mmCIF file of C-alpha atoms in Angstrom:
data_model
loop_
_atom_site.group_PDB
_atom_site.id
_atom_site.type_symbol
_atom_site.label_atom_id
_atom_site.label_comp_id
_atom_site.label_asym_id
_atom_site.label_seq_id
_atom_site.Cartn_x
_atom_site.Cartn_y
_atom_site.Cartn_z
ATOM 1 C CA UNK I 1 -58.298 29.638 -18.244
ATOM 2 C CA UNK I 2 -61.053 31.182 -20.179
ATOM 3 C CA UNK I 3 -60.973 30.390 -23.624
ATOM 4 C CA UNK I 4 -62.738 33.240 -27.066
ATOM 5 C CA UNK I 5 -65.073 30.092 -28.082
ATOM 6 C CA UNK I 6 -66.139 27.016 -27.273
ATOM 7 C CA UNK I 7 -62.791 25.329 -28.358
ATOM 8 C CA UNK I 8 -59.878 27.095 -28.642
ATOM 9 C CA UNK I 9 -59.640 26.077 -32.465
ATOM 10 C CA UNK I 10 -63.123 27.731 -33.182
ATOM 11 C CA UNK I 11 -62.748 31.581 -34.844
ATOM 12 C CA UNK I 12 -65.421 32.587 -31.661
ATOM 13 C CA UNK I 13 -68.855 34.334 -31.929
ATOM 14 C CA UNK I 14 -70.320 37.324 -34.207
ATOM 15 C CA UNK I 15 -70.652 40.030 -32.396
ATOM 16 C CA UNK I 16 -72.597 43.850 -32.776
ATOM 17 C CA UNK I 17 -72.409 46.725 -30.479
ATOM 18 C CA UNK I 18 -75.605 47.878 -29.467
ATOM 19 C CA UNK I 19 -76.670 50.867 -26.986
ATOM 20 C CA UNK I 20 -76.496 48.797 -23.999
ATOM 21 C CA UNK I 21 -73.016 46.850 -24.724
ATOM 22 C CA UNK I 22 -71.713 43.782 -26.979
ATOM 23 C CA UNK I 23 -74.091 41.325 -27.695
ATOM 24 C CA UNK I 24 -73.707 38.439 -29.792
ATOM 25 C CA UNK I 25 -74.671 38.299 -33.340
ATOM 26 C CA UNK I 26 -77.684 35.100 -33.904
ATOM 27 C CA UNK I 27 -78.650 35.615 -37.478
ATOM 28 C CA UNK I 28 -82.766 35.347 -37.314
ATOM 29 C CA UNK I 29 -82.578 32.341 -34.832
ATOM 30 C CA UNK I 30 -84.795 34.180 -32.750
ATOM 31 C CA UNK I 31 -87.732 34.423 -35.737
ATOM 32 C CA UNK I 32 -86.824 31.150 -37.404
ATOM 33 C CA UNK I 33 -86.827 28.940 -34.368
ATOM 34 C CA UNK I 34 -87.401 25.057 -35.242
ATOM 35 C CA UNK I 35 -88.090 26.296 -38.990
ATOM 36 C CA UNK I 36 -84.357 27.087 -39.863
ATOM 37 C CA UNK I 37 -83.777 23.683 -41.385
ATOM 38 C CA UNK I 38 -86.297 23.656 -43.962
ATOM 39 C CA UNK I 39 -85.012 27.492 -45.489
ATOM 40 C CA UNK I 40 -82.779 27.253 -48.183
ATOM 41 C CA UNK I 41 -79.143 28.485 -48.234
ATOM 42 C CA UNK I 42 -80.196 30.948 -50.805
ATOM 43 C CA UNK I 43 -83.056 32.391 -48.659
ATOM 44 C CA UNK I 44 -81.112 32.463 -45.435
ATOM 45 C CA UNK I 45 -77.904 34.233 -46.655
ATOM 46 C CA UNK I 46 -80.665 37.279 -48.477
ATOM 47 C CA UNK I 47 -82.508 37.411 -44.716
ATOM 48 C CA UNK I 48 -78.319 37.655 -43.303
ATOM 49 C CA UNK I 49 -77.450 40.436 -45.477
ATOM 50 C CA UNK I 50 -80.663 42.904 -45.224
ATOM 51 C CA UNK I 51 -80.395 42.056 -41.120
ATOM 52 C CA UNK I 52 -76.458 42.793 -41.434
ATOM 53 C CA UNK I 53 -76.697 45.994 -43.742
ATOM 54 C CA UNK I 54 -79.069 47.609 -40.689
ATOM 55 C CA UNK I 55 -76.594 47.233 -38.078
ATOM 56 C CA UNK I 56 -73.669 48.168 -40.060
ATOM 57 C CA UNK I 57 -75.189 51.597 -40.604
ATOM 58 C CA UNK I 58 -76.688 51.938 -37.200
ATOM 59 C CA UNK I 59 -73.077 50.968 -36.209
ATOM 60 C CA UNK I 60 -71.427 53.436 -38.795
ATOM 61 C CA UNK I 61 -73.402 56.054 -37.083
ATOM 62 C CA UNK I 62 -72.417 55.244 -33.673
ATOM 63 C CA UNK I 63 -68.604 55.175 -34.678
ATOM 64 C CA UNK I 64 -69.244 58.715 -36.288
ATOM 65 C CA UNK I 65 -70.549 60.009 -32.887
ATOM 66 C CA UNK I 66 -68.032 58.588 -31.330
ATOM 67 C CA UNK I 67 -64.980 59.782 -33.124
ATOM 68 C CA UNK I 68 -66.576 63.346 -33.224
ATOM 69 C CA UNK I 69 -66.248 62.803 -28.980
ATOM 70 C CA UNK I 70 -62.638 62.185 -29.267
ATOM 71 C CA UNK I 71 -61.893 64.325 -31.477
ATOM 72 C CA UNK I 72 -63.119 67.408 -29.328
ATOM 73 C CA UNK I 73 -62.366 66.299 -26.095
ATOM 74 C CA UNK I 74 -58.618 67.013 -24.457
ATOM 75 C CA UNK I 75 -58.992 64.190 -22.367
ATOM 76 C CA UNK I 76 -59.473 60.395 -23.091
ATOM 77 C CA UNK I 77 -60.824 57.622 -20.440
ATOM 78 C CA UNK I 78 -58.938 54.161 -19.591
ATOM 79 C CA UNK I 79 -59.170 52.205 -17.048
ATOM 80 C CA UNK I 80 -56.160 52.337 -15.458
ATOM 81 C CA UNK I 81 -55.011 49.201 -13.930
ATOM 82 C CA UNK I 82 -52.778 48.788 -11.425
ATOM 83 C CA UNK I 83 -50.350 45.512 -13.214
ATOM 84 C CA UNK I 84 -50.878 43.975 -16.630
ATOM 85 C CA UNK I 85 -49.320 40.812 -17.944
ATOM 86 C CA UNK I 86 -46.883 41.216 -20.558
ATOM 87 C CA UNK I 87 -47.670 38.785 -23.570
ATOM 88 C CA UNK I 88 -44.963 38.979 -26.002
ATOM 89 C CA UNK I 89 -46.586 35.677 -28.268
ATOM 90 C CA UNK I 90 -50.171 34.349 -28.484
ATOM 91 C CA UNK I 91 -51.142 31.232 -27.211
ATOM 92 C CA UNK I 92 -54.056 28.423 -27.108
ATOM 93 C CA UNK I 93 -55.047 30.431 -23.812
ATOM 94 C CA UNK I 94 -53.938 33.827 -24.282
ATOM 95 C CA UNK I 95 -54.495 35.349 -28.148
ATOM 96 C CA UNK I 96 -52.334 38.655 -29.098
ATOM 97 C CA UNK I 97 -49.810 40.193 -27.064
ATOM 98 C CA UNK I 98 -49.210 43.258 -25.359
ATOM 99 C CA UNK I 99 -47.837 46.344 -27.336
ATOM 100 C CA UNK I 100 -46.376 49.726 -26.105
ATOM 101 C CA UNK I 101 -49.196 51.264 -26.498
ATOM 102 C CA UNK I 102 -51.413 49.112 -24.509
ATOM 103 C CA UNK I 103 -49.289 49.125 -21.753
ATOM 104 C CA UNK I 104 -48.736 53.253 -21.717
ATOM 105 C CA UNK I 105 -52.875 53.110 -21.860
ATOM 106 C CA UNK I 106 -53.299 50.572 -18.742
ATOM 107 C CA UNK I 107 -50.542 51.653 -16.223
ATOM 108 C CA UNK I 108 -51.235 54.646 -14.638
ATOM 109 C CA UNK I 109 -48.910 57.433 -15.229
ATOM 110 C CA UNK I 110 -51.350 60.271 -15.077
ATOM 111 C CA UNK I 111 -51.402 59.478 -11.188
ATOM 112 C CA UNK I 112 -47.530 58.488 -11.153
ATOM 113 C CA UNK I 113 -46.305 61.971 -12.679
ATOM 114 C CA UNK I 114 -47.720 63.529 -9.346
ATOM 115 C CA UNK I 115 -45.470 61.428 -6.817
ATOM 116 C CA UNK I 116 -42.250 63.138 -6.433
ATOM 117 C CA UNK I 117 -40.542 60.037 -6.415
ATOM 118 C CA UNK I 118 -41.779 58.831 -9.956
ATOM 119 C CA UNK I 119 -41.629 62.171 -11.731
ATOM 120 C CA UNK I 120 -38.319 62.074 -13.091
ATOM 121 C CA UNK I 121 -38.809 58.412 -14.453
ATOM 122 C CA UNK I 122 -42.366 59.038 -16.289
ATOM 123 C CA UNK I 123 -40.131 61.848 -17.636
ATOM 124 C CA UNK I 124 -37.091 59.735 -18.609
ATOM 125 C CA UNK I 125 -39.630 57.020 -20.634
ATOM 126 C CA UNK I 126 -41.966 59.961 -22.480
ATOM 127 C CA UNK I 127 -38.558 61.049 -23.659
ATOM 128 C CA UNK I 128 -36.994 57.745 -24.944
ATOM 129 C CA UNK I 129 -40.837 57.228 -26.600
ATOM 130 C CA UNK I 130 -40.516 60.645 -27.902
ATOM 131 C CA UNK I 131 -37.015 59.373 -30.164
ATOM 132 C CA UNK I 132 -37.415 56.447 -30.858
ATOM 133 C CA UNK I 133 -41.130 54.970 -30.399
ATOM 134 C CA UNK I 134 -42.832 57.831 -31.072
ATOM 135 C CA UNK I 135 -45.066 56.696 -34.489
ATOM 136 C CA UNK I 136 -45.150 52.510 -33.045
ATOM 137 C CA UNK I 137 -48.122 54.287 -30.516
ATOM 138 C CA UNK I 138 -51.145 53.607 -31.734
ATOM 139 C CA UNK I 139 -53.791 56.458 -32.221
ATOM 140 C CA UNK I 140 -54.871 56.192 -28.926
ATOM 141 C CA UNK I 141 -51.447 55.635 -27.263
ATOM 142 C CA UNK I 142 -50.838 58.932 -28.764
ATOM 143 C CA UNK I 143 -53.696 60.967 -27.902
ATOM 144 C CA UNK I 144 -53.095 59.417 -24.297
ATOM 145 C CA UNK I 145 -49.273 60.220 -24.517
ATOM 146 C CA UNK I 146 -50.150 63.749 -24.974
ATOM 147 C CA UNK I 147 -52.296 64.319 -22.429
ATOM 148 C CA UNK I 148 -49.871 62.986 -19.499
ATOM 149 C CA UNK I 149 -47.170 65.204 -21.140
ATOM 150 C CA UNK I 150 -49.896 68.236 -21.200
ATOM 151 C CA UNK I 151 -50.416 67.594 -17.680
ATOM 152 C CA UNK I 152 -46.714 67.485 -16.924
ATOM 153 C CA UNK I 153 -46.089 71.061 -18.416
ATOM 154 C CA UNK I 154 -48.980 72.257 -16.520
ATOM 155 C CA UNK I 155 -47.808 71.235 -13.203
ATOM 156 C CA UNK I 156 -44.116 72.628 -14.178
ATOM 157 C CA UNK I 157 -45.575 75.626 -15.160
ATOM 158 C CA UNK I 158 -47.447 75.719 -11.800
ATOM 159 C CA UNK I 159 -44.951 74.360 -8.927
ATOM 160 C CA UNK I 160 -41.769 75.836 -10.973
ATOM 161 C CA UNK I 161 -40.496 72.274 -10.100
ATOM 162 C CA UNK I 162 -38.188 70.229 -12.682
ATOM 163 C CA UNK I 163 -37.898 72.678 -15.626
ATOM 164 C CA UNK I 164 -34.562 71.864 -16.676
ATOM 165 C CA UNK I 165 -36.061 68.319 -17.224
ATOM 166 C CA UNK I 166 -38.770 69.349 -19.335
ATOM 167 C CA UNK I 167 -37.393 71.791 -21.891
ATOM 168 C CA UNK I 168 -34.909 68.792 -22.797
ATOM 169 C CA UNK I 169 -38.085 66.492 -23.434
ATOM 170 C CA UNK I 170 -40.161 68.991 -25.404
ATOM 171 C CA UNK I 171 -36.674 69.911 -27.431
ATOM 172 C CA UNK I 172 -36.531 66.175 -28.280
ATOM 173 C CA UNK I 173 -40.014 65.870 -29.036
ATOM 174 C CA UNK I 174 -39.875 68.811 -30.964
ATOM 175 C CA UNK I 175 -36.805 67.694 -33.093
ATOM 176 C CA UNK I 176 -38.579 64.117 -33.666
ATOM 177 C CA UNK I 177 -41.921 66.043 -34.657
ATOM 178 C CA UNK I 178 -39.861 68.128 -37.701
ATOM 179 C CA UNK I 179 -38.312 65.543 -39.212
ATOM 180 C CA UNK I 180 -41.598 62.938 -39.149
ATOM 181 C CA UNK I 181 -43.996 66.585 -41.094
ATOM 182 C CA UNK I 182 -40.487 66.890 -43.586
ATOM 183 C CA UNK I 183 -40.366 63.282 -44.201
ATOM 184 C CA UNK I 184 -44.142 62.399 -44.517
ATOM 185 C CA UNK I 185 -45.014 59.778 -47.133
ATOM 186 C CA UNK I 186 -41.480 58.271 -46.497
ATOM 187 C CA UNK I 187 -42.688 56.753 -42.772
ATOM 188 C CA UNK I 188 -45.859 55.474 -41.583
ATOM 189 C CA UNK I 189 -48.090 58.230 -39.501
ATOM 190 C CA UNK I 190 -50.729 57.351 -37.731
ATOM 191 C CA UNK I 191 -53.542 60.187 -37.833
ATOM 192 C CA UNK I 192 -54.148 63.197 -40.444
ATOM 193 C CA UNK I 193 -50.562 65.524 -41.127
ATOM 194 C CA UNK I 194 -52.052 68.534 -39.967
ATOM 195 C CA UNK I 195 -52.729 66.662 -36.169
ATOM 196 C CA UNK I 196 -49.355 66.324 -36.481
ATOM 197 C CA UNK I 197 -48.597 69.766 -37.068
ATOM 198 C CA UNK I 198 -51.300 71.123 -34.080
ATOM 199 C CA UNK I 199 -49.329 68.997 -32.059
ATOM 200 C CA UNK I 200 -45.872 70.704 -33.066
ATOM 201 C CA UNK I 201 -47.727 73.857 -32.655
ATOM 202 C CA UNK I 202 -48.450 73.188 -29.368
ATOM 203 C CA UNK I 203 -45.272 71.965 -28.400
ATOM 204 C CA UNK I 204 -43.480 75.307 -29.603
ATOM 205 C CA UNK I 205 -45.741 77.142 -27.325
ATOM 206 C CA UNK I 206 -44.994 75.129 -24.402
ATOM 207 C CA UNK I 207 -41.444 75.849 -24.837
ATOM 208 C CA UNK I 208 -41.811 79.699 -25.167
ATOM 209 C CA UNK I 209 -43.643 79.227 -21.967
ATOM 210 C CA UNK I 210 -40.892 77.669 -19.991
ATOM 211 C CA UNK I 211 -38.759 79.804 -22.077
ATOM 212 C CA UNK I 212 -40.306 83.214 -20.261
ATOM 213 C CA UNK I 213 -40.758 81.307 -16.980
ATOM 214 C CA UNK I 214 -40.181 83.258 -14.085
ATOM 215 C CA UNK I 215 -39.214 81.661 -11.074
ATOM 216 C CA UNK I 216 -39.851 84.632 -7.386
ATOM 217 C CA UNK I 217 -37.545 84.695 -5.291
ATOM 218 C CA UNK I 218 -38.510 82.649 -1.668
ATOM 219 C CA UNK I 219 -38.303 85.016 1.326
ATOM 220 C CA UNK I 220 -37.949 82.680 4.963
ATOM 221 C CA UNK I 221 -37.727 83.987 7.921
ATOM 222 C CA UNK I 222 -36.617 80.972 9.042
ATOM 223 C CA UNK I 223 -33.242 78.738 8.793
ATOM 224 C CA UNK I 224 -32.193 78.611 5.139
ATOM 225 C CA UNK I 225 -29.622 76.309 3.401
ATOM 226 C CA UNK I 226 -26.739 79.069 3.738
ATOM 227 C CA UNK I 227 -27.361 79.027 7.818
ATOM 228 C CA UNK I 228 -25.973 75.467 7.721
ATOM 229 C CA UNK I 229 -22.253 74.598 9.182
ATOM 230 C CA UNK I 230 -19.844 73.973 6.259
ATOM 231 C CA UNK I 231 -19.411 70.057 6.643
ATOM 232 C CA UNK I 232 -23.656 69.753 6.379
ATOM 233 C CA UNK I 233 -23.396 71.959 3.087
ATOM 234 C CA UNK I 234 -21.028 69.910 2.015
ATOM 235 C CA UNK I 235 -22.758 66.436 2.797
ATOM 236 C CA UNK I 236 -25.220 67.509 1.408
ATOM 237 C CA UNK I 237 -23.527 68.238 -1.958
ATOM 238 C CA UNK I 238 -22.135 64.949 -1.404
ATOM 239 C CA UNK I 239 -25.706 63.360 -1.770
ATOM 240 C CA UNK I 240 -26.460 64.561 -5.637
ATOM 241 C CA UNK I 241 -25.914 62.502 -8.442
ATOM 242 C CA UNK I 242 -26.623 65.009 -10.959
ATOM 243 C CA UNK I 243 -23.886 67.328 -12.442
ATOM 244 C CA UNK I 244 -26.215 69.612 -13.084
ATOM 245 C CA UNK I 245 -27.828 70.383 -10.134
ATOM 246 C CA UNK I 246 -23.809 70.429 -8.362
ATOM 247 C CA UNK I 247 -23.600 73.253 -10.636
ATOM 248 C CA UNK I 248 -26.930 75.244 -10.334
ATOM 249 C CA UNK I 249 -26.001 74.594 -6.602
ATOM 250 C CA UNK I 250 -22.706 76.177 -6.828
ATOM 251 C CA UNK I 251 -24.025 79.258 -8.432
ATOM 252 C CA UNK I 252 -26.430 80.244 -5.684
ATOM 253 C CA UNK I 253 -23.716 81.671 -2.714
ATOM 254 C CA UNK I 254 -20.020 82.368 -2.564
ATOM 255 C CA UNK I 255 -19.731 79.208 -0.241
ATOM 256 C CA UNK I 256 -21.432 77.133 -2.452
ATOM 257 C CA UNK I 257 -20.202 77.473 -5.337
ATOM 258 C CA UNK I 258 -16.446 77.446 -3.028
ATOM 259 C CA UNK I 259 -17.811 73.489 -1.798
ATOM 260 C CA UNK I 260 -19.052 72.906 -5.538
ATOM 261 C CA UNK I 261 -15.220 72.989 -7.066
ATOM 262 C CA UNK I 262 -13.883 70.452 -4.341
ATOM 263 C CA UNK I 263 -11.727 68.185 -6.338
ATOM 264 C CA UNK I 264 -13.352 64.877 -3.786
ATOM 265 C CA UNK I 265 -16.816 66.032 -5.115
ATOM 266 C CA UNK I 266 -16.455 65.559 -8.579
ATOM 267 C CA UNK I 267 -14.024 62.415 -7.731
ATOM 268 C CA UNK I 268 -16.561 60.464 -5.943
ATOM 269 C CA UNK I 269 -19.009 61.216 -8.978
ATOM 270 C CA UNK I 270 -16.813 59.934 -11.090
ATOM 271 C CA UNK I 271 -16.453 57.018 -8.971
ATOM 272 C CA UNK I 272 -20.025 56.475 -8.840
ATOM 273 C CA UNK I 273 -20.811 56.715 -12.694
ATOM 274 C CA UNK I 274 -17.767 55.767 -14.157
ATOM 275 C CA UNK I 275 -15.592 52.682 -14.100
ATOM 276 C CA UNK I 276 -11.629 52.916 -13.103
ATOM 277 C CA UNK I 277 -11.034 51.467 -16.837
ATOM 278 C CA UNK I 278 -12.817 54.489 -18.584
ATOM 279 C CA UNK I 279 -10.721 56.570 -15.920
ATOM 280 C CA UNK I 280 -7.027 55.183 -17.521
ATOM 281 C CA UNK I 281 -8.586 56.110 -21.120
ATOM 282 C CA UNK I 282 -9.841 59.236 -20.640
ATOM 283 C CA UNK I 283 -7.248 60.603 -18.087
ATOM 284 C CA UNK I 284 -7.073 64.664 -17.773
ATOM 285 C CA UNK I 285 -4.510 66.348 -15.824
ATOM 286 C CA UNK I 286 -4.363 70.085 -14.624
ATOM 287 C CA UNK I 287 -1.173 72.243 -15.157
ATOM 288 C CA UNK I 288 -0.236 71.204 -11.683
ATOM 289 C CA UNK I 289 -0.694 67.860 -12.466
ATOM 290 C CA UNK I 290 -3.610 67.153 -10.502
ATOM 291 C CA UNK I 291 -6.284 64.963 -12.343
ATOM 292 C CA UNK I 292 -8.679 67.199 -13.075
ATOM 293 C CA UNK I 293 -12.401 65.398 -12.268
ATOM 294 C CA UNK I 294 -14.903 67.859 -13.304
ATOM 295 C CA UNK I 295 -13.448 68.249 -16.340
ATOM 296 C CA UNK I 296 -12.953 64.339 -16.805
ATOM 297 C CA UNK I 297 -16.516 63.937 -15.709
ATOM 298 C CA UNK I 298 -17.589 65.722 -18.469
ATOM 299 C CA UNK I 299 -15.593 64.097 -21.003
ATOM 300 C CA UNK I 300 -16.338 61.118 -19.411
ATOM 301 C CA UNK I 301 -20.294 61.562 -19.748
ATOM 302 C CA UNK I 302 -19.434 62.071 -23.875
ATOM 303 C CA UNK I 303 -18.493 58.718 -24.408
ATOM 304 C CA UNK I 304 -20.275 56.682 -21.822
ATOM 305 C CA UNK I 305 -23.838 55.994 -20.183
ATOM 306 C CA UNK I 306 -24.005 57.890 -16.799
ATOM 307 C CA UNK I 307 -26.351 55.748 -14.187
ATOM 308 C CA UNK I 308 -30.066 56.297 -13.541
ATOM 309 C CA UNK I 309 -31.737 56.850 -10.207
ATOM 310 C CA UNK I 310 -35.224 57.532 -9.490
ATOM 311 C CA UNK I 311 -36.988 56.888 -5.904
ATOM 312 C CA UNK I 312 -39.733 54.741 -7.438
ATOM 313 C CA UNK I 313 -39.861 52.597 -10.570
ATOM 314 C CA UNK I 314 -42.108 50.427 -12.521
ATOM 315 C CA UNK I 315 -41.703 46.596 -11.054
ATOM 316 C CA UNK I 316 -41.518 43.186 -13.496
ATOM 317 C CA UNK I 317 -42.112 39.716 -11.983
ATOM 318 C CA UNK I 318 -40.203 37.162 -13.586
ATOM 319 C CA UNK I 319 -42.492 34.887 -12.332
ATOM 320 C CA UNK I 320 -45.272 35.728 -13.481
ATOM 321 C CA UNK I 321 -44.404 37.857 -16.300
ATOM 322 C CA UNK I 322 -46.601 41.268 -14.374
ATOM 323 C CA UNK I 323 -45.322 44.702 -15.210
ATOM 324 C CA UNK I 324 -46.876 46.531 -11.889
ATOM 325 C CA UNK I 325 -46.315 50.211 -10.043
ATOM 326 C CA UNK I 326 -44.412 49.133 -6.868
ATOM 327 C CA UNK I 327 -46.808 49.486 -3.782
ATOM 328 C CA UNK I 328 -45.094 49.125 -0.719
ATOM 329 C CA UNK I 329 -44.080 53.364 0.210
ATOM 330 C CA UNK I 330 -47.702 54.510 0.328
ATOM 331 C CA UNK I 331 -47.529 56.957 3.206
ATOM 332 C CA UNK I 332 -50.472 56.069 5.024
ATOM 333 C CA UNK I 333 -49.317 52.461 5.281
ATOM 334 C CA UNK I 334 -45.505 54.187 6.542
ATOM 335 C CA UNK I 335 -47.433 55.941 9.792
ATOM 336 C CA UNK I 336 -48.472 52.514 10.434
ATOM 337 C CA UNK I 337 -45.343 50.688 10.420
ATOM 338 C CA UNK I 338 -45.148 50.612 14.088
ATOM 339 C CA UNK I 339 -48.219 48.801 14.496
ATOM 340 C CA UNK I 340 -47.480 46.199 12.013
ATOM 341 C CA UNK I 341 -44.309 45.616 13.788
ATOM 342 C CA UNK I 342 -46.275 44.603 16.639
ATOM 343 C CA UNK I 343 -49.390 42.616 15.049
ATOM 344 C CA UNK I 344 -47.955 40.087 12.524
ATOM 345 C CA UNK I 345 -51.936 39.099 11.461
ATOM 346 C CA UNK I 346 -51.802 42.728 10.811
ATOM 347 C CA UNK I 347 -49.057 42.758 8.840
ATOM 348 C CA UNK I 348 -50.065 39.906 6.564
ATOM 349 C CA UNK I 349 -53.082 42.306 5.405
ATOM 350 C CA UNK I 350 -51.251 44.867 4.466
ATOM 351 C CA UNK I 351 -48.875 42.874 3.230
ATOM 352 C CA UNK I 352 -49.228 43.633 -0.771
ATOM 353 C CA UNK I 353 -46.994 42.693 -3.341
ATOM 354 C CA UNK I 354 -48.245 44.475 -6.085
ATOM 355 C CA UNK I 355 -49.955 41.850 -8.222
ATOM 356 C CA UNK I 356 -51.676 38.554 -7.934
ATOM 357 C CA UNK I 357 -47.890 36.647 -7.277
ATOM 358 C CA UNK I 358 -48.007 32.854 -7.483
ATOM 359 C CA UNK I 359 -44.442 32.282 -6.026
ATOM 360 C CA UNK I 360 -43.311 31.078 -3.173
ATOM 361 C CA UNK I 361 -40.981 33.982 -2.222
ATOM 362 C CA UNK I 362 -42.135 36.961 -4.729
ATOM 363 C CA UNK I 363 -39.714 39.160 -3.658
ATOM 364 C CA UNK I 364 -36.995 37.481 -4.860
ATOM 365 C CA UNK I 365 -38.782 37.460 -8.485
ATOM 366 C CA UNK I 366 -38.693 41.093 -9.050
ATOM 367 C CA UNK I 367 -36.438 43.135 -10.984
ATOM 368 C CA UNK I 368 -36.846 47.040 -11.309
ATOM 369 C CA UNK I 369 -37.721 48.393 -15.107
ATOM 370 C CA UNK I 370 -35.668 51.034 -16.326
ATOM 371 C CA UNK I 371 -37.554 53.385 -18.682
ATOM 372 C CA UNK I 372 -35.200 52.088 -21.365
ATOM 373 C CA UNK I 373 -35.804 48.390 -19.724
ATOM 374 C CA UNK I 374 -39.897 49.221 -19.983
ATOM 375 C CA UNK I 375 -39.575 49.925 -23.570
ATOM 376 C CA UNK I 376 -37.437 46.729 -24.777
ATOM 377 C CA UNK I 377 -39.982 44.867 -23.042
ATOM 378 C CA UNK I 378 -42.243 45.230 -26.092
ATOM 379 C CA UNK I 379 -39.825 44.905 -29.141
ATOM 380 C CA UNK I 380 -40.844 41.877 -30.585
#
């Protein structure tokens, strides 16, 4: 394993920035040559500081240009990587250890937030970051955070897809936002107040957009959902694990919203985010002296967690310790499952699991990261 100096126990090298990358920092070996020994300490450490005082202004200079950039630009470049190793301690190998920030910066979720499947979990984890996390980002975390949540209410605003989803996130935000600009000087902000405020600012217009969003009405010529026989309206129903969309279902056609009050609907989403112990303690009966499901779902969802689905999520090897974007449903490798089922060499190419995996069977190492899971990850 590489190590920052020649021995792990050395503080490494001096290093400058210059205009074509890092160099390391020789003070005056290059003039002095075989001649350093016979300087004295005094004379050396004068040559040091009038060398050291040049670069730190050419350097000051640079940094200015730099932050002006940043400052005026929407967007900000990372090189998005496709795992990262989580280091939660430092080590004689490995100094530092891997923050929120860092890993928000290096995974990819600009790309992620356009795959159907992922949407609703980059979602989920900007909004959990958004109560709790929010000020632990660093400066660039944040600037970065913004921008995928930017692009997010673009693409809303655009496909008319998810909206429900993103007016609760931007009403969280937006509640975090007022208290940190009431309470400033009692918590730590990173970056100027009025930032802070632009970004609140923005936020409020976002939501007045969404607010005044006007979804057109589809007209098909073809099939639609209401041409369906009964029992396929109702399997599908069946499918959803979301109250909320049972409802915004039911409220579309008579029939609909007939299959969207079936007592077994609500009943079997009970069942499936509920246990049979929170059932006997939070028991509702009708006047007939039914149980009443919707309304125990509801009370139900008061007091407990309901459970989390989304078609993709972040992967963690416990083997290796890699937080990673799964990789195996890429569509173009899908059209050529039948060909792999055929060609095992083939196979093994495309074989991929994700990360550089040192175990024996890495499958059985991984473990999918909630957003709530992603973010305990890094409390140290």
């Amino acid at each position: 394993m590489p190590f920052l100096g020649q021995d792990w126990r050395s503080p490494g090298w001096s290093w400058i920035k210059t205009e074509d990358g890092w160099k390391r920092f020789e003070y005056l070996n290059h003039m002095l040559g075989d001649n350093i020994n016979e300087l004295t300490l005094e004379e050396l450490d004068n040559d040091k500081e009038n060398v050291y005082v040049g670069d730190v202004c050419e350097i000051a200079a640079k940094k200015r240009k730099k932050d002006f950039f940043n400052n005026n630009t929407k967007s900000q470049f990372f090189f998005q990587e496709r795992w990262i190793y989580v280091q939660k301690e430092s080590t004689r190998e490995r100094h530092g250890y891997c923050t929120l920030g860092e890993a928000f910066n290096r995974l990819d979720f600009s790309s992620a937030i356009q795959d159907v499947r992922r949407f609703n979990y980059v979602v989920k984890l900007l909004q959990l970051i958004a109560k709790s996390q929010l000020t632990s980002l660093s400066g660039a975390a944040q600037k970065n955070y913004f921008n995928v949540l930017e692009k997010i209410v673009r693409k809303v605003l655009d496909d008319h897809h998810n909206p429900r989803l993103i007016k609760a996130l931007l009403n969280d935000l937006s509640s975090t936002l007022c208290i940190l600009i009431r309470e400033v000087g009692k918590c730590v902000l990173i970056g100027n107040i009025n930032i802070w405020v632009c970004r609140l600012e923005t936020i409020l217009n976002w939501q007045q957009q969404l607010n005044n969003l006007q979804i057109p009405k589809q007209v098909s010529n073809g099939m639609t959902l209401s041409d369906l026989p009964l029992h396929m309206q109702n399997n599908i129903l069946f499918k959803f694990s979301d109250a909320c969309d049972i409802i915004n279902m039911g409220q579309t056609t008579p029939t609909l919203h007939m299959l969207s009050e079936d007592r077994q609907l609500w009943k079997k989403l009970c069942q499936f985010h509920f246990a049979e112990k929170q059932f006997c303690r939070h028991l509702i009966l009708s006047e007939k002296g039914h149980v009443d499901w919707k309304l125990m779902f509801f009370t139900l969802q008061k007091y407990y967690p309901v459970k989390e689905q989304y078609g993709d999520t972040l992967q963690f090897c416990r083997h290796c310790s890699i937080l990673f974007w799964n990789p195996f449903y890429y569509f173009p490798v899908l059209l050529l499952v039948p060909y792999l089922l055929k060609d095992r060499h083939l196979a093994l190419i495309f074989k991929d699991s994700g990360h550089p995996c040192t175990a024996n069977d890495p499958d059985s190492c991984l473990t999918p990261v909630s957003p709530q899971h992603f973010i305990d990850l890094f409390k140290f």
